[in-house]
PDB file of C-alpha atoms in Angstrom:
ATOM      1  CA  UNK B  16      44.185  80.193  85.284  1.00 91.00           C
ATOM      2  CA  UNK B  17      43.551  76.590  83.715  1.00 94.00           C
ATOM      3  CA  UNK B  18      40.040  76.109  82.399  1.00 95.00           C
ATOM      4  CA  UNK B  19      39.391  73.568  84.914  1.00 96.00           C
ATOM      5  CA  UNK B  20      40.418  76.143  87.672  1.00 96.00           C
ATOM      6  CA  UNK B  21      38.107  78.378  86.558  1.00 96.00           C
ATOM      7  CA  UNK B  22      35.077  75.442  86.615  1.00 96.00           C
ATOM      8  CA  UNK B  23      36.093  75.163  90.375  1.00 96.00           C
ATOM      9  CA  UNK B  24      35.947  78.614  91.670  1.00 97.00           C
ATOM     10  CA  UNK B  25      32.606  79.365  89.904  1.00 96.00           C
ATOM     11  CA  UNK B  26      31.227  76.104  91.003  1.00 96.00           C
ATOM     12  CA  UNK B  27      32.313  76.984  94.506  1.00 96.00           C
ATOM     13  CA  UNK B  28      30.650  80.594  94.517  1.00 95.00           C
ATOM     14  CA  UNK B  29      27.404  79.348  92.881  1.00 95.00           C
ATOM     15  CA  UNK B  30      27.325  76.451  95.810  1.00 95.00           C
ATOM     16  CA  UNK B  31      27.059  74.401  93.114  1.00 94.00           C
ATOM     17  CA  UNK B  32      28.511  70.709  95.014  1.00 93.00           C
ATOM     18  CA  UNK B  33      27.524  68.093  91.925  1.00 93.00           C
ATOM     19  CA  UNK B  34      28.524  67.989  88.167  1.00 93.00           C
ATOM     20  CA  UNK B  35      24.916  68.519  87.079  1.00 90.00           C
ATOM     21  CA  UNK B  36      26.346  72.130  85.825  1.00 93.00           C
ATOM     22  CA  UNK B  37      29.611  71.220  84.960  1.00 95.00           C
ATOM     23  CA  UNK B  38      28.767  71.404  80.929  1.00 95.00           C
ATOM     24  CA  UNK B  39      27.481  74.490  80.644  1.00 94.00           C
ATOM     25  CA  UNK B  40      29.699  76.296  82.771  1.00 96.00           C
ATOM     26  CA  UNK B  41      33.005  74.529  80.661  1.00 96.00           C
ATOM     27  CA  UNK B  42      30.420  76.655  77.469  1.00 96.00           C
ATOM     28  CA  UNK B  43      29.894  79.493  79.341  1.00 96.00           C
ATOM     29  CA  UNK B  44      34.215  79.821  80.046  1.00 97.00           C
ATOM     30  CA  UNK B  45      35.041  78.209  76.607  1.00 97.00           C
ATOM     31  CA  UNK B  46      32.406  80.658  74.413  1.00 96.00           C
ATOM     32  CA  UNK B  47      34.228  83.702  76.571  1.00 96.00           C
ATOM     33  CA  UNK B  48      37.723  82.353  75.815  1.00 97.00           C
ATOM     34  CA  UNK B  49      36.883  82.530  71.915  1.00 97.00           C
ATOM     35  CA  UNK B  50      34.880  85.875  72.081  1.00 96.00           C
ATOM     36  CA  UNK B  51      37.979  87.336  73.665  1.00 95.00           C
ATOM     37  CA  UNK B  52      40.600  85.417  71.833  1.00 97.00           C
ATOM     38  CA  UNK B  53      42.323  83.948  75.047  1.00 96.00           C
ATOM     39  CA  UNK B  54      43.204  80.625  75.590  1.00 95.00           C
ATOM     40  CA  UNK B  55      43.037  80.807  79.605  1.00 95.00           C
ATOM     41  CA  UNK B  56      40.476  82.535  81.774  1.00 95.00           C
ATOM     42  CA  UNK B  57      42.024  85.186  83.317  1.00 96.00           C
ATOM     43  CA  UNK B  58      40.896  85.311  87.036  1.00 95.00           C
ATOM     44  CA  UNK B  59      39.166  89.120  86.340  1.00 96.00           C
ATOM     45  CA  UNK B  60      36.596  86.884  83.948  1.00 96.00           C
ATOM     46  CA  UNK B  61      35.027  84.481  86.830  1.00 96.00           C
ATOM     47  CA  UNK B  62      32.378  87.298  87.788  1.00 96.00           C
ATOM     48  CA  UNK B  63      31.275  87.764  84.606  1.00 97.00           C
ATOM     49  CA  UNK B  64      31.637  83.597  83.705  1.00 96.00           C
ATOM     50  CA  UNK B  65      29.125  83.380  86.988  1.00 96.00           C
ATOM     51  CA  UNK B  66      26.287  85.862  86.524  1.00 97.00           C
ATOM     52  CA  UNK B  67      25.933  84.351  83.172  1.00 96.00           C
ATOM     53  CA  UNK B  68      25.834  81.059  84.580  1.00 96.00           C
ATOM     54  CA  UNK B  69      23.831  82.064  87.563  1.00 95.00           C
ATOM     55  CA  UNK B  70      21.110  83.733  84.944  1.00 94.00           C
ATOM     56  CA  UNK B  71      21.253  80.732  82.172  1.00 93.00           C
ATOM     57  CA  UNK B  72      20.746  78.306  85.701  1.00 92.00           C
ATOM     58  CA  UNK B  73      17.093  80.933  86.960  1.00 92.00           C
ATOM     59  CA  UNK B  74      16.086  80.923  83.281  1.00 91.00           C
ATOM     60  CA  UNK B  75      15.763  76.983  83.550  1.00 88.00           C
ATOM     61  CA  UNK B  76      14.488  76.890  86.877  1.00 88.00           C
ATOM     62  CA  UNK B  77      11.627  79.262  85.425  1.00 88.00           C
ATOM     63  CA  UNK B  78      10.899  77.840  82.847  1.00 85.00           C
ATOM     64  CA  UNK B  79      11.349  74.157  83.743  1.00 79.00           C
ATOM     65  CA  UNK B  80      14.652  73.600  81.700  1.00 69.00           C
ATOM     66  CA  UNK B  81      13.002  74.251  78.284  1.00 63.00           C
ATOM     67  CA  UNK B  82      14.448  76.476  75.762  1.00 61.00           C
ATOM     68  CA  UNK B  83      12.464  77.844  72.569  1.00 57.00           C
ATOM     69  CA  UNK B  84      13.708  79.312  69.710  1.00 52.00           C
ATOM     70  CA  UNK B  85      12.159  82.282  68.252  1.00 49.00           C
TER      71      UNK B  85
END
């Protein structure tokens, strides 16, 4: 499944209906393709692509989009 596929289908099952997301989703599938050595999403990867997503997207809306290093 094309990259841009992929963005689709997790977009759709987050709801998510602007490109707000659209960059850190593209990470999210791109840092999975290189972990695994792939150079397409297989279609088994979009639940895992979209609870990381889903929990970078409540860590935001917790903390008000800020990020800290430690």
């Amino acid at each position: 499944m094309p990259i841009e596929e992929m963005l689709v289908k997790v977009k759709g099952n987050l709801k998510i209906e602007d490109d707000s997301m659209d960059l850190l989703i593209t990470d999210v599938i791109q840092e999975c393709l290189n972990y695994c050595n792939l150079t397409e999403p297989p279609v088994e990867l979009e639940p895992f692509i979209r609870r990381k997503v889903k929990t970078i997207m409540d860590y935001e809306a917790e903390t008000g989009g800020k990020r800290y290093l430690t």
